[in-house]
């Protein structure tokens, strides 16, 4: 992030904290307990924080702005808890603005576009209702005569700077109409969400899953308003804390759902690096390539065609002709070319087109696979020298893509540590503070809910740390192979003796050596029933030699599982050598040689 972007992000964060602090102070001024305003503060800041994270990772996607604004405007209604006339007026007027923004987010998620006329009209109506209807409502809101007009119930707050007519009956009529119209717009938004879901493909439905979290929030708020109008007693003790807690927990789910989607997209990009590794070590099989693309892209409808110069058509893995989808077919076609010549055709779900970077990376992987296949054909035809030069170029390209994939893994690990993991820790601290404040209370149900949420966050934090460690250990990047393997050995279920020469090597070499050791240790503990393992690594004649030896039952077969096979492909992409010696009842020795200069 450049200095200018960092300064703007800092300014936006400071604004959110300032508005949130003012809203918490105003909320506390109405007599709200510390747990109430702390929970309220956590909801608004979680939206704002998610928006800033989205701005950092996806600056071109306007969803970040909607998330951020929804977090900031969450606090505006609290301003009715002040005795400052102007602030009270802002809170009375814009109390429901965050709900209008939430509807906008609901219909624009995940790419920030509203699309057809119906969602644009509905979002415009929502903003117009807040701007005009909220203003009319504010002009007749007298806190002295309508103290129950909002969730704050503060008769001593105000006065209202926008007040024109003090008439409790008139306010009740206008307020009912205002809330009724808001309910109608919310129901209309939910109808559009359901219609959008039913008309979407499986791939786009998966991308829309976080929208359902937002939809549940909208339903919760609509139900809250209906309950408030029909049974105000629900908002009095002891029912009020339970309703507020349920509402706030559902609100927090929305920004976290967005972050989960963001993480999922990053993981799919990282998996494309694994796809390149898998197809670069051996002669590509069109059926295998098609299966890998379906798995990584998550599109079961995807079809692959490879250009056949003899027939001048694209042929699928079974030799059948594959054409561009006809008009009216919802599928989308992506052509893959190489040096100006047609190579392949992908017919896929149009939802993949919403992520052009992912589609471009998949096309690059297909290009590499098809060119490798043609190189193998050249060897069979006798053009050995030309194919060798081209194969070396392809291997160099594989190495570059492998380095890019490892860099993506390192970036993903940093994103997890600095982003989701940090926010989970902050949420855990907030829950602990809330639990401390509730220690003297008598509501055991809320304390039990807080305890359950704390345990769930602990487990989520542990799972996230394990995920980050498995993607790319931060210790490997910071301190090198020796430190990372020593940490790995300490967590192993069997004794591991480590002897690794100090020093650093190229990042892709260290990563490949580390994952080779991980694979060998995993096999020793899961399959070989080993009682001890020895790990050594040293440089010999410009090559890093890694050996992992165990005293298990032996019988390991590199061709019998995906772990060793994938490792062999990764080693081959760096022009390295992998040897596995594993006689029955004689233990297993895995030896990897990698260029380290």
Coordinates of C-alpha atoms in Angstrom, one line a residue:
X1 CA 0.0 0.0 0.0
X2 CA 1.5 3.4 -1.0
X3 CA 1.9 6.2 1.5
X4 CA -1.0 8.2 0.1
X5 CA -3.4 5.1 0.2
X6 CA -2.1 4.4 3.7
X7 CA -2.9 8.0 4.8
X8 CA -6.4 7.8 3.3
X9 CA -7.1 4.5 5.0
X10 CA -5.9 5.9 8.3
X11 CA -8.2 8.9 7.9
X12 CA -11.2 6.6 7.2
X13 CA -10.3 4.5 10.2
X14 CA -10.0 7.6 12.4
X15 CA -13.4 8.8 11.2
X16 CA -15.1 5.5 11.9
X17 CA -13.6 5.4 15.4
X18 CA -14.6 9.1 16.1
X19 CA -18.2 8.6 14.9
X20 CA -18.4 5.3 16.8
X21 CA -17.0 6.9 20.0
X22 CA -19.5 9.7 19.7
X23 CA -22.4 7.2 19.1
X24 CA -21.3 5.0 22.1
X25 CA -21.1 8.1 24.4
X26 CA -24.6 9.2 23.3
X27 CA -25.9 5.7 23.8
X28 CA -24.4 5.5 27.3
X29 CA -26.0 8.9 28.0
X30 CA -29.5 7.2 27.8
X31 CA -28.6 4.9 30.6
X32 CA -27.5 2.0 28.5
X33 CA -25.2 -0.5 30.3
X34 CA -21.5 -0.9 29.3
X35 CA -22.3 -4.3 27.8
X36 CA -25.0 -2.7 25.6
X37 CA -23.0 0.2 24.2
X38 CA -19.9 -2.0 23.9
X39 CA -21.8 -4.6 21.8
X40 CA -23.3 -1.8 19.7
X41 CA -19.8 -0.3 19.1
X42 CA -18.5 -3.7 18.1
X43 CA -21.1 -4.1 15.4
X44 CA -20.5 -0.8 13.7
X45 CA -16.8 -1.0 13.9
X46 CA -16.8 -4.6 12.5
X47 CA -18.6 -3.3 9.4
X48 CA -16.2 -0.3 9.0
X49 CA -13.2 -2.6 9.5
X50 CA -14.4 -5.1 6.9
X51 CA -14.9 -2.2 4.5
X52 CA -11.3 -1.0 5.0
X53 CA -9.9 -4.6 4.6
X54 CA -12.0 -4.9 1.4
X55 CA -10.6 -1.6 0.2
X56 CA -7.1 -2.8 0.8
X57 CA -7.5 -6.2 -1.0
X58 CA -10.2 -5.2 -3.6
X59 CA -9.9 -1.4 -4.1
X60 CA -11.8 -1.6 -7.4
X61 CA -14.8 -3.2 -5.9
X62 CA -17.3 -0.6 -4.5
X63 CA -18.6 -3.1 -2.0
X64 CA -15.9 -1.8 0.4
X65 CA -17.5 1.6 0.5
X66 CA -21.0 0.2 1.2
X67 CA -19.5 -1.9 4.1
X68 CA -17.6 1.1 5.5
X69 CA -20.6 3.5 5.2
X70 CA -22.9 0.9 6.8
X71 CA -20.6 0.7 9.7
X72 CA -20.3 4.5 10.1
X73 CA -24.0 5.2 9.7
X74 CA -24.8 2.5 12.2
X75 CA -24.1 5.0 15.0
X76 CA -26.1 7.9 13.7
X77 CA -29.4 6.8 15.4
X78 CA -27.5 6.8 18.7
X79 CA -27.1 10.6 18.4
X80 CA -30.7 10.9 19.7
X81 CA -29.2 10.1 23.1
X82 CA -27.5 13.5 23.3
X83 CA -28.7 16.8 24.7
X84 CA -27.2 18.7 21.7
X85 CA -30.1 19.8 19.5
X86 CA -28.2 19.5 16.2
X87 CA -26.9 16.0 17.0
X88 CA -30.3 14.9 18.1
X89 CA -31.8 16.1 14.8
X90 CA -29.2 14.2 12.7
X91 CA -29.9 11.0 14.7
X92 CA -33.7 11.5 14.3
X93 CA -33.5 12.1 10.6
X94 CA -30.9 9.5 9.6
X95 CA -31.7 6.8 12.1
X96 CA -32.5 4.3 9.3
X97 CA -29.8 5.3 6.8
X98 CA -27.7 2.2 7.6
X99 CA -30.6 0.0 6.7
X100 CA -30.9 1.7 3.3
X101 CA -27.2 1.1 2.8
X102 CA -27.6 -2.5 3.9
X103 CA -30.3 -3.1 1.3
X104 CA -27.9 -1.6 -1.3
X105 CA -25.2 -4.0 -0.1
X106 CA -27.7 -6.9 -0.3
X107 CA -28.5 -6.2 -3.9
X108 CA -25.0 -5.2 -5.1
X109 CA -23.0 -8.0 -3.5
X110 CA -20.5 -9.3 -4.3
X111 CA -19.2 -7.1 -7.2
X112 CA -20.8 -3.8 -6.4
X113 CA -23.2 -3.6 -9.4
X114 CA -27.0 -3.3 -9.1
X115 CA -27.6 -4.6 -12.6
X116 CA -31.2 -4.4 -13.8
X117 CA -33.8 -1.6 -13.3
X118 CA -35.7 -3.2 -10.4
X119 CA -32.8 -3.2 -7.9
X120 CA -31.7 0.3 -8.9
X121 CA -35.3 1.6 -8.4
X122 CA -35.6 -0.2 -5.1
X123 CA -32.3 1.2 -3.7
X124 CA -33.2 4.6 -4.9
X125 CA -36.5 4.4 -3.1
X126 CA -34.8 3.3 0.1
X127 CA -32.5 6.3 0.0
X128 CA -35.4 8.6 -0.9
X129 CA -37.5 7.3 2.0
X130 CA -34.7 8.1 4.5
X131 CA -33.9 11.5 2.9
X132 CA -37.6 12.7 2.6
X133 CA -39.6 10.5 4.9
X134 CA -37.0 10.6 7.6
X135 CA -36.9 14.4 7.4
X136 CA -40.7 14.7 7.7
X137 CA -40.7 12.3 10.6
X138 CA -38.0 14.3 12.3
X139 CA -39.9 17.6 12.0
X140 CA -42.7 16.2 14.3
X141 CA -40.5 14.2 16.7
X142 CA -40.6 15.8 20.1
X143 CA -38.6 13.7 22.6
X144 CA -40.5 15.2 25.5
X145 CA -43.9 13.8 24.2
X146 CA -42.7 10.8 22.2
X147 CA -40.0 9.3 24.3
X148 CA -40.6 5.8 23.0
X149 CA -40.1 6.8 19.4
X150 CA -36.9 4.8 19.1
X151 CA -34.9 2.1 20.8
X152 CA -33.2 4.7 23.0
X153 CA -36.4 5.8 25.0
X154 CA -34.8 9.0 26.3
X155 CA -37.3 11.7 27.4
X156 CA -34.6 13.9 28.8
X157 CA -32.7 14.0 25.5
X158 CA -32.9 16.7 22.9
X159 CA -34.4 19.2 22.1
X160 CA -34.8 18.4 18.4
X161 CA -33.4 21.2 16.2
X162 CA -35.7 20.1 13.3
X163 CA -38.9 20.1 15.4
X164 CA -41.7 22.1 13.7
X165 CA -44.9 20.6 15.2
X166 CA -45.1 19.0 18.6
X167 CA -48.1 16.6 18.2
X168 CA -47.8 13.1 19.6
X169 CA -50.7 11.7 17.6
X170 CA -49.4 13.2 14.4
X171 CA -46.0 11.8 15.0
X172 CA -47.5 8.3 15.7
X173 CA -49.3 8.4 12.4
X174 CA -46.2 9.5 10.4
X175 CA -44.0 7.1 12.2
X176 CA -46.2 4.1 11.5
X177 CA -46.3 5.1 7.8
X178 CA -42.5 5.5 7.7
X179 CA -41.9 2.2 9.3
X180 CA -44.5 0.5 7.2
X181 CA -42.9 1.8 3.9
X182 CA -39.5 0.6 5.2
X183 CA -40.9 -2.8 5.9
X184 CA -42.4 -3.0 2.4
X185 CA -39.1 -2.0 0.8
X186 CA -37.3 -4.6 2.9
X187 CA -39.7 -7.4 1.8
X188 CA -39.3 -6.2 -1.8
X189 CA -35.5 -6.5 -1.4
X190 CA -35.8 -10.0 0.0
X191 CA -38.0 -11.0 -3.0
X192 CA -35.4 -9.7 -5.4
X193 CA -32.7 -11.7 -3.5
X194 CA -34.7 -14.9 -3.7
X195 CA -35.4 -14.4 -7.4
X196 CA -31.7 -13.6 -8.1
X197 CA -30.8 -16.8 -6.2
X198 CA -33.3 -19.0 -8.1
X199 CA -32.1 -17.6 -11.5
X200 CA -28.4 -18.1 -10.8
X201 CA -26.1 -20.8 -11.7
X202 CA -24.4 -23.0 -9.0
X203 CA -21.2 -21.1 -9.3
X204 CA -22.8 -17.7 -8.7
X205 CA -25.0 -19.2 -5.9
X206 CA -21.8 -20.0 -4.0
X207 CA -20.6 -16.5 -4.5
X208 CA -24.0 -15.2 -3.2
X209 CA -23.9 -17.2 0.0
X210 CA -22.8 -14.2 2.2
X211 CA -25.9 -12.3 0.8
X212 CA -28.0 -14.7 2.8
X213 CA -26.3 -13.6 6.0
X214 CA -27.3 -10.0 5.1
X215 CA -30.8 -11.2 4.2
X216 CA -31.2 -12.8 7.6
X217 CA -30.1 -9.5 9.2
X218 CA -32.7 -7.6 7.2
X219 CA -35.4 -10.1 8.3
X220 CA -34.3 -9.8 11.9
X221 CA -34.6 -6.0 11.7
X222 CA -38.0 -6.2 10.0
X223 CA -39.2 -8.6 12.6
X224 CA -37.8 -6.3 15.3
X225 CA -39.8 -3.4 13.9
X226 CA -43.0 -5.4 13.6
X227 CA -42.5 -6.7 17.2
X228 CA -41.8 -3.2 18.4
X229 CA -45.0 -1.9 16.9
X230 CA -47.3 -4.9 17.9
X231 CA -45.8 -5.8 21.3
X232 CA -43.7 -3.1 22.8
X233 CA -43.4 -5.1 26.0
X234 CA -40.8 -7.3 24.3
X235 CA -38.4 -4.5 24.5
X236 CA -38.7 -4.2 28.3
X237 CA -36.7 -6.3 30.7
X238 CA -36.2 -9.2 30.7
X239 CA -36.8 -9.7 26.9
X240 CA -34.9 -6.6 25.7
X241 CA -31.3 -7.9 26.2
X242 CA -32.1 -11.2 24.3
X243 CA -33.6 -9.3 21.3
X244 CA -30.7 -6.8 21.2
X245 CA -28.1 -9.6 21.4
X246 CA -29.7 -11.6 18.6
X247 CA -29.9 -8.5 16.4
X248 CA -26.3 -7.5 17.0
X249 CA -24.9 -11.0 16.5
X250 CA -26.7 -11.3 13.2
X251 CA -25.3 -7.9 12.2
X252 CA -21.7 -9.0 12.9
X253 CA -22.2 -12.0 10.6
X254 CA -22.4 -9.8 7.5
X255 CA -18.9 -8.3 7.4
X256 CA -17.4 -11.7 8.5
X257 CA -19.3 -13.4 5.7
X258 CA -17.8 -10.9 3.2
X259 CA -14.3 -11.6 4.6
X260 CA -14.9 -15.4 4.2
X261 CA -15.8 -14.8 0.5
X262 CA -12.6 -12.7 0.1
X263 CA -10.5 -15.5 1.6
X264 CA -12.2 -18.1 -0.6
X265 CA -11.3 -16.1 -3.7
X266 CA -7.7 -15.8 -2.6
X267 CA -7.5 -19.5 -1.9
X268 CA -8.8 -20.3 -5.4
X269 CA -6.0 -18.2 -6.9
X270 CA -3.5 -20.1 -4.7
X271 CA -4.9 -23.4 -5.8
X272 CA -4.3 -22.5 -9.5
X273 CA -0.6 -22.5 -8.5
X274 CA -1.0 -26.1 -7.4
X275 CA -2.7 -26.9 -10.7
X276 CA 0.3 -25.6 -12.6
X277 CA 2.6 -27.8 -10.4
X278 CA 0.4 -30.9 -11.1
X279 CA 0.4 -30.5 -14.9
X280 CA 4.0 -29.4 -15.4
X281 CA 5.8 -32.6 -14.3
X282 CA 4.2 -35.1 -16.7
X283 CA 2.6 -35.3 -20.1
X284 CA -0.7 -33.5 -19.7
X285 CA -3.8 -35.7 -20.2
X286 CA -6.9 -33.6 -21.5
X287 CA -9.3 -35.6 -19.3
X288 CA -7.0 -35.1 -16.2
X289 CA -6.6 -31.4 -17.1
X290 CA -10.4 -31.0 -17.4
X291 CA -11.0 -32.6 -14.0
X292 CA -8.4 -30.4 -12.3
X293 CA -10.0 -27.2 -13.8
X294 CA -13.5 -28.3 -12.7
X295 CA -12.2 -28.9 -9.1
X296 CA -10.2 -25.6 -8.8
X297 CA -12.7 -23.3 -10.5
X298 CA -15.7 -25.0 -8.8
X299 CA -17.7 -25.2 -12.1
X300 CA -19.1 -28.7 -12.8
X301 CA -20.5 -27.5 -16.1
X302 CA -17.0 -26.5 -17.5
X303 CA -16.1 -28.0 -20.8
X304 CA -12.6 -28.0 -22.3
X305 CA -11.7 -28.1 -26.0
X306 CA -8.2 -28.4 -27.5
X307 CA -7.5 -27.1 -31.0
X308 CA -6.9 -29.8 -33.5
X309 CA -5.2 -28.5 -36.7
X310 CA -6.2 -31.5 -38.8
X311 CA -9.9 -30.9 -38.4
X312 CA -9.6 -27.1 -37.7
X313 CA -11.9 -27.5 -34.7
X314 CA -11.8 -27.6 -30.9
X315 CA -12.1 -31.2 -29.7
X316 CA -13.1 -32.2 -26.1
X317 CA -11.2 -34.8 -24.1
X318 CA -13.3 -37.5 -25.7
X319 CA -12.5 -36.3 -29.3
X320 CA -15.9 -34.7 -29.9
X321 CA -16.2 -31.3 -31.5
X322 CA -16.7 -28.4 -29.1
X323 CA -18.2 -25.2 -30.4
X324 CA -18.9 -21.8 -29.0
X325 CA -22.2 -21.7 -27.1
X326 CA -25.1 -20.8 -29.4
X327 CA -27.2 -17.6 -28.8
X328 CA -29.4 -17.9 -25.8
X329 CA -27.1 -20.4 -24.1
X330 CA -26.1 -18.9 -20.7
X331 CA -22.6 -20.4 -20.9
X332 CA -19.6 -18.2 -21.6
X333 CA -16.7 -19.0 -23.9
X334 CA -13.0 -18.1 -23.3
X335 CA -10.4 -18.7 -26.0
X336 CA -6.8 -19.5 -25.1
X337 CA -4.2 -18.6 -27.7
X338 CA -0.5 -19.0 -27.9
X339 CA 1.8 -17.0 -30.2
X340 CA -1.2 -16.0 -32.3
X341 CA -2.3 -19.6 -32.8
X342 CA -5.5 -21.1 -31.3
X343 CA -4.8 -23.5 -28.4
X344 CA -7.9 -24.2 -26.4
X345 CA -11.5 -23.2 -25.7
X346 CA -13.1 -23.1 -22.3
X347 CA -16.9 -23.1 -22.1
X348 CA -17.9 -22.2 -18.5
X349 CA -20.4 -20.7 -16.2
X350 CA -20.6 -16.9 -16.8
X351 CA -20.1 -16.3 -13.1
X352 CA -16.4 -17.0 -13.6
X353 CA -16.2 -13.9 -15.8
X354 CA -16.9 -11.8 -12.7
X355 CA -13.4 -12.6 -11.6
X356 CA -11.2 -11.8 -14.7
X357 CA -7.9 -12.4 -12.8
X358 CA -9.0 -15.9 -11.8
X359 CA -10.1 -16.7 -15.4
X360 CA -6.8 -15.3 -16.8
X361 CA -4.8 -17.5 -14.4
X362 CA -6.8 -20.5 -15.5
X363 CA -6.2 -19.7 -19.1
X364 CA -2.5 -19.4 -18.5
X365 CA -2.5 -22.9 -16.9
X366 CA -4.3 -24.3 -19.8
X367 CA -1.9 -22.6 -22.2
X368 CA 1.1 -24.2 -20.4
X369 CA -0.6 -27.6 -20.4
X370 CA -1.4 -27.6 -24.1
X371 CA 2.0 -26.3 -25.1
X372 CA 3.6 -29.0 -23.0
X373 CA 1.4 -31.6 -24.7
X374 CA 2.6 -30.3 -28.1
X375 CA 6.2 -30.5 -27.0
X376 CA 5.7 -34.2 -26.1
X377 CA 4.3 -34.7 -29.5
X378 CA 7.3 -33.1 -31.1
X379 CA 9.6 -35.5 -29.2
X380 CA 7.6 -38.5 -30.5
X381 CA 8.0 -37.1 -34.0
X382 CA 11.7 -36.9 -33.7
X383 CA 12.3 -33.2 -33.2
X384 CA 14.3 -33.8 -30.1
X385 CA 16.5 -30.8 -30.1
X386 CA 13.8 -28.3 -30.7
X387 CA 11.6 -29.9 -28.2
X388 CA 14.3 -29.9 -25.6
X389 CA 14.8 -26.2 -26.0
X390 CA 11.1 -25.6 -25.7
X391 CA 10.8 -28.0 -22.8
X392 CA 13.5 -26.0 -21.0
X393 CA 11.5 -22.8 -21.6
X394 CA 8.4 -24.5 -20.4
X395 CA 10.2 -25.7 -17.2
X396 CA 11.5 -22.1 -16.7
X397 CA 7.9 -20.9 -17.1
X398 CA 6.8 -23.5 -14.6
X399 CA 9.4 -22.4 -12.1
X400 CA 8.3 -18.8 -12.5
X401 CA 4.6 -19.8 -11.9
X402 CA 5.7 -21.9 -8.9
X403 CA 7.5 -18.9 -7.4
X404 CA 4.4 -16.8 -8.0
X405 CA 2.2 -19.4 -6.4
X406 CA 4.5 -19.5 -3.3
X407 CA 4.5 -15.7 -3.2
X408 CA 0.7 -15.9 -3.3
X409 CA 0.8 -18.4 -0.4
X410 CA 3.0 -16.1 1.6
X411 CA 0.8 -13.2 0.9
X412 CA -2.3 -15.2 1.9
X413 CA -0.6 -16.3 5.2
X414 CA 0.1 -12.6 5.9
X415 CA -3.5 -11.7 5.0
X416 CA -4.8 -14.3 7.4
X417 CA -2.4 -13.2 10.2
X418 CA -2.9 -9.4 9.8
X419 CA -6.5 -9.5 8.8
X420 CA -9.0 -12.2 9.9
X421 CA -6.8 -13.5 12.8
X422 CA -6.3 -10.0 14.2
X423 CA -10.1 -9.3 14.0
X424 CA -10.9 -12.6 15.7
X425 CA -8.5 -11.7 18.5
X426 CA -10.2 -8.3 18.9
X427 CA -13.6 -9.9 18.9
X428 CA -12.4 -12.4 21.6
X429 CA -11.1 -9.5 23.7
X430 CA -14.5 -7.7 23.3
X431 CA -16.3 -10.8 24.5
X432 CA -14.0 -11.2 27.5
X433 CA -14.7 -7.6 28.5
X434 CA -18.4 -8.2 28.0
X435 CA -18.2 -11.3 30.2
X436 CA -16.4 -9.4 32.9
X437 CA -19.1 -6.7 32.9
X438 CA -21.8 -9.4 33.1
X439 CA -20.1 -11.2 36.0
X440 CA -22.4 -9.6 38.6
X441 CA -25.6 -10.0 36.6
X442 CA -28.3 -12.6 37.1
X443 CA -29.1 -13.3 33.5
X444 CA -27.4 -16.7 33.1
X445 CA -28.7 -17.1 29.5
X446 CA -26.7 -14.1 28.2
X447 CA -23.6 -15.2 30.1
X448 CA -23.9 -18.7 28.7
X449 CA -24.3 -17.2 25.2
X450 CA -21.2 -15.1 25.7
X451 CA -19.3 -18.2 27.0
X452 CA -20.3 -20.3 24.0
X453 CA -19.3 -17.5 21.6
X454 CA -15.9 -17.2 23.4
X455 CA -15.3 -20.9 23.0
X456 CA -16.3 -20.8 19.3
X457 CA -14.0 -17.9 18.6
X458 CA -11.1 -19.8 20.4
X459 CA -11.7 -22.8 18.1
X460 CA -12.0 -20.6 15.0
X461 CA -8.7 -18.9 16.0
X462 CA -6.9 -22.2 16.4
X463 CA -8.3 -23.4 13.1
X464 CA -7.2 -20.2 11.4
X465 CA -3.7 -20.5 12.7
X466 CA -3.5 -24.2 11.6
X467 CA -4.8 -23.1 8.1
X468 CA -2.2 -20.3 7.9
X469 CA 0.6 -22.7 9.0
X470 CA -0.4 -25.2 6.3
X471 CA -0.6 -22.6 3.6
X472 CA 2.9 -21.1 4.2
X473 CA 4.6 -20.9 7.6
X474 CA 5.6 -17.3 8.5
X475 CA 8.7 -18.7 10.3
X476 CA 10.0 -20.1 7.0
X477 CA 9.9 -16.7 5.4
X478 CA 11.4 -14.9 8.4
X479 CA 14.1 -17.2 9.6
X480 CA 14.6 -19.9 7.0
X481 CA 14.4 -23.6 6.6
X482 CA 16.2 -24.7 9.8
X483 CA 14.0 -22.7 12.2
X484 CA 10.8 -23.8 10.4
X485 CA 11.7 -27.5 10.5
X486 CA 12.7 -27.3 14.2
X487 CA 9.3 -25.8 14.9
X488 CA 7.7 -28.6 12.9
X489 CA 9.6 -31.2 14.7
X490 CA 8.5 -29.9 18.1
X491 CA 4.9 -30.4 17.1
X492 CA 5.4 -33.9 15.7
X493 CA 3.9 -36.9 17.5
X494 CA 7.2 -38.9 17.2
X495 CA 10.8 -37.9 18.1
X496 CA 12.5 -36.0 15.3
X497 CA 16.2 -35.4 15.1
X498 CA 17.0 -32.3 13.0
X499 CA 20.4 -31.5 11.5
X500 CA 20.2 -28.6 9.0
X501 CA 23.1 -26.4 7.9
X502 CA 22.5 -22.7 8.7
X503 CA 22.1 -20.3 5.8
X504 CA 19.4 -19.1 3.5
X505 CA 18.4 -20.3 0.0
X506 CA 16.0 -19.0 -2.7
X507 CA 12.5 -18.8 -1.4
X508 CA 11.1 -21.4 -3.8
X509 CA 13.9 -23.8 -2.9
X510 CA 13.3 -23.4 0.8
X511 CA 9.5 -23.8 0.4
X512 CA 9.9 -27.0 -1.7
X513 CA 12.4 -28.5 0.8
X514 CA 10.0 -27.6 3.7
X515 CA 7.0 -29.2 2.1
X516 CA 9.0 -32.3 1.2
X517 CA 9.9 -32.7 4.9
X518 CA 6.3 -32.1 5.9
X519 CA 5.1 -34.8 3.5
X520 CA 7.7 -37.3 4.7
X521 CA 6.9 -36.6 8.4
X522 CA 3.2 -36.9 7.7
X523 CA 3.7 -40.3 6.0
X524 CA 6.0 -41.5 8.8
X525 CA 3.4 -40.7 11.4
X526 CA 0.2 -41.7 9.6
X527 CA 1.2 -44.7 7.5
X528 CA 4.7 -46.0 8.5
X529 CA 4.0 -46.2 12.3
X530 CA 7.6 -44.9 12.7
X531 CA 9.1 -44.5 16.2
X532 CA 11.8 -42.0 15.2
X533 CA 12.6 -39.7 12.3
X534 CA 15.8 -38.1 11.2
X535 CA 15.9 -34.9 9.0
X536 CA 19.1 -33.6 7.4
X537 CA 19.8 -30.8 4.9
X538 CA 23.1 -29.6 3.6
X539 CA 24.6 -28.0 0.5
X540 CA 26.8 -30.1 -1.8
X541 CA 28.2 -28.8 -5.1
X542 CA 25.6 -26.1 -5.5
X543 CA 22.6 -28.3 -4.6
X544 CA 20.6 -28.5 -1.4
X545 CA 20.3 -32.2 -0.4
X546 CA 17.5 -33.0 2.0
X547 CA 17.0 -36.5 3.5
X548 CA 14.2 -37.7 5.8
X549 CA 14.7 -41.2 7.2
X550 CA 12.3 -43.1 9.5
X551 CA 12.3 -46.6 11.1
X552 CA 8.7 -47.5 10.0
X553 CA 7.3 -50.4 8.1
X554 CA 8.3 -49.1 4.7
X555 CA 6.5 -49.9 1.5
X556 CA 5.9 -46.3 0.4
X557 CA 5.0 -46.0 -3.3
X558 CA 5.4 -42.5 -4.9
X559 CA 2.9 -43.6 -7.6
X560 CA 0.3 -44.7 -5.1
X561 CA -0.8 -41.4 -3.6
X562 CA -1.3 -37.8 -4.6
X563 CA 1.1 -36.4 -1.9
X564 CA 4.4 -37.8 -3.2
X565 CA 3.2 -37.5 -6.8
X566 CA 2.5 -33.8 -6.3
X567 CA 5.8 -33.4 -4.5
X568 CA 7.6 -35.0 -7.4
X569 CA 6.0 -32.5 -9.8
X570 CA 7.0 -29.6 -7.6
X571 CA 10.6 -30.8 -7.4
X572 CA 10.7 -31.3 -11.2
X573 CA 9.5 -27.8 -11.8
X574 CA 12.7 -26.6 -10.1
X575 CA 14.9 -29.0 -12.1
X576 CA 15.4 -31.1 -8.9
X577 CA 15.5 -34.8 -8.2
X578 CA 13.3 -36.8 -5.8
X579 CA 14.2 -40.3 -4.7
X580 CA 12.2 -42.6 -2.4
X581 CA 13.7 -45.8 -1.0
X582 CA 11.2 -47.8 1.0
X583 CA 11.7 -51.6 1.3
X584 CA 9.1 -53.5 3.2
X585 CA 9.9 -53.6 7.0
X586 CA 13.1 -51.6 6.2
X587 CA 12.0 -48.0 6.9
X588 CA 11.7 -45.2 4.4
X589 CA 14.3 -42.7 3.1
X590 CA 13.2 -39.6 1.1
X591 CA 16.0 -37.7 -0.7
X592 CA 15.5 -34.4 -2.5
X593 CA 18.1 -32.5 -4.4
X594 CA 17.5 -28.9 -5.4
X595 CA 19.7 -26.3 -7.1
X596 CA 20.5 -23.7 -4.4
X597 CA 22.7 -21.2 -6.2

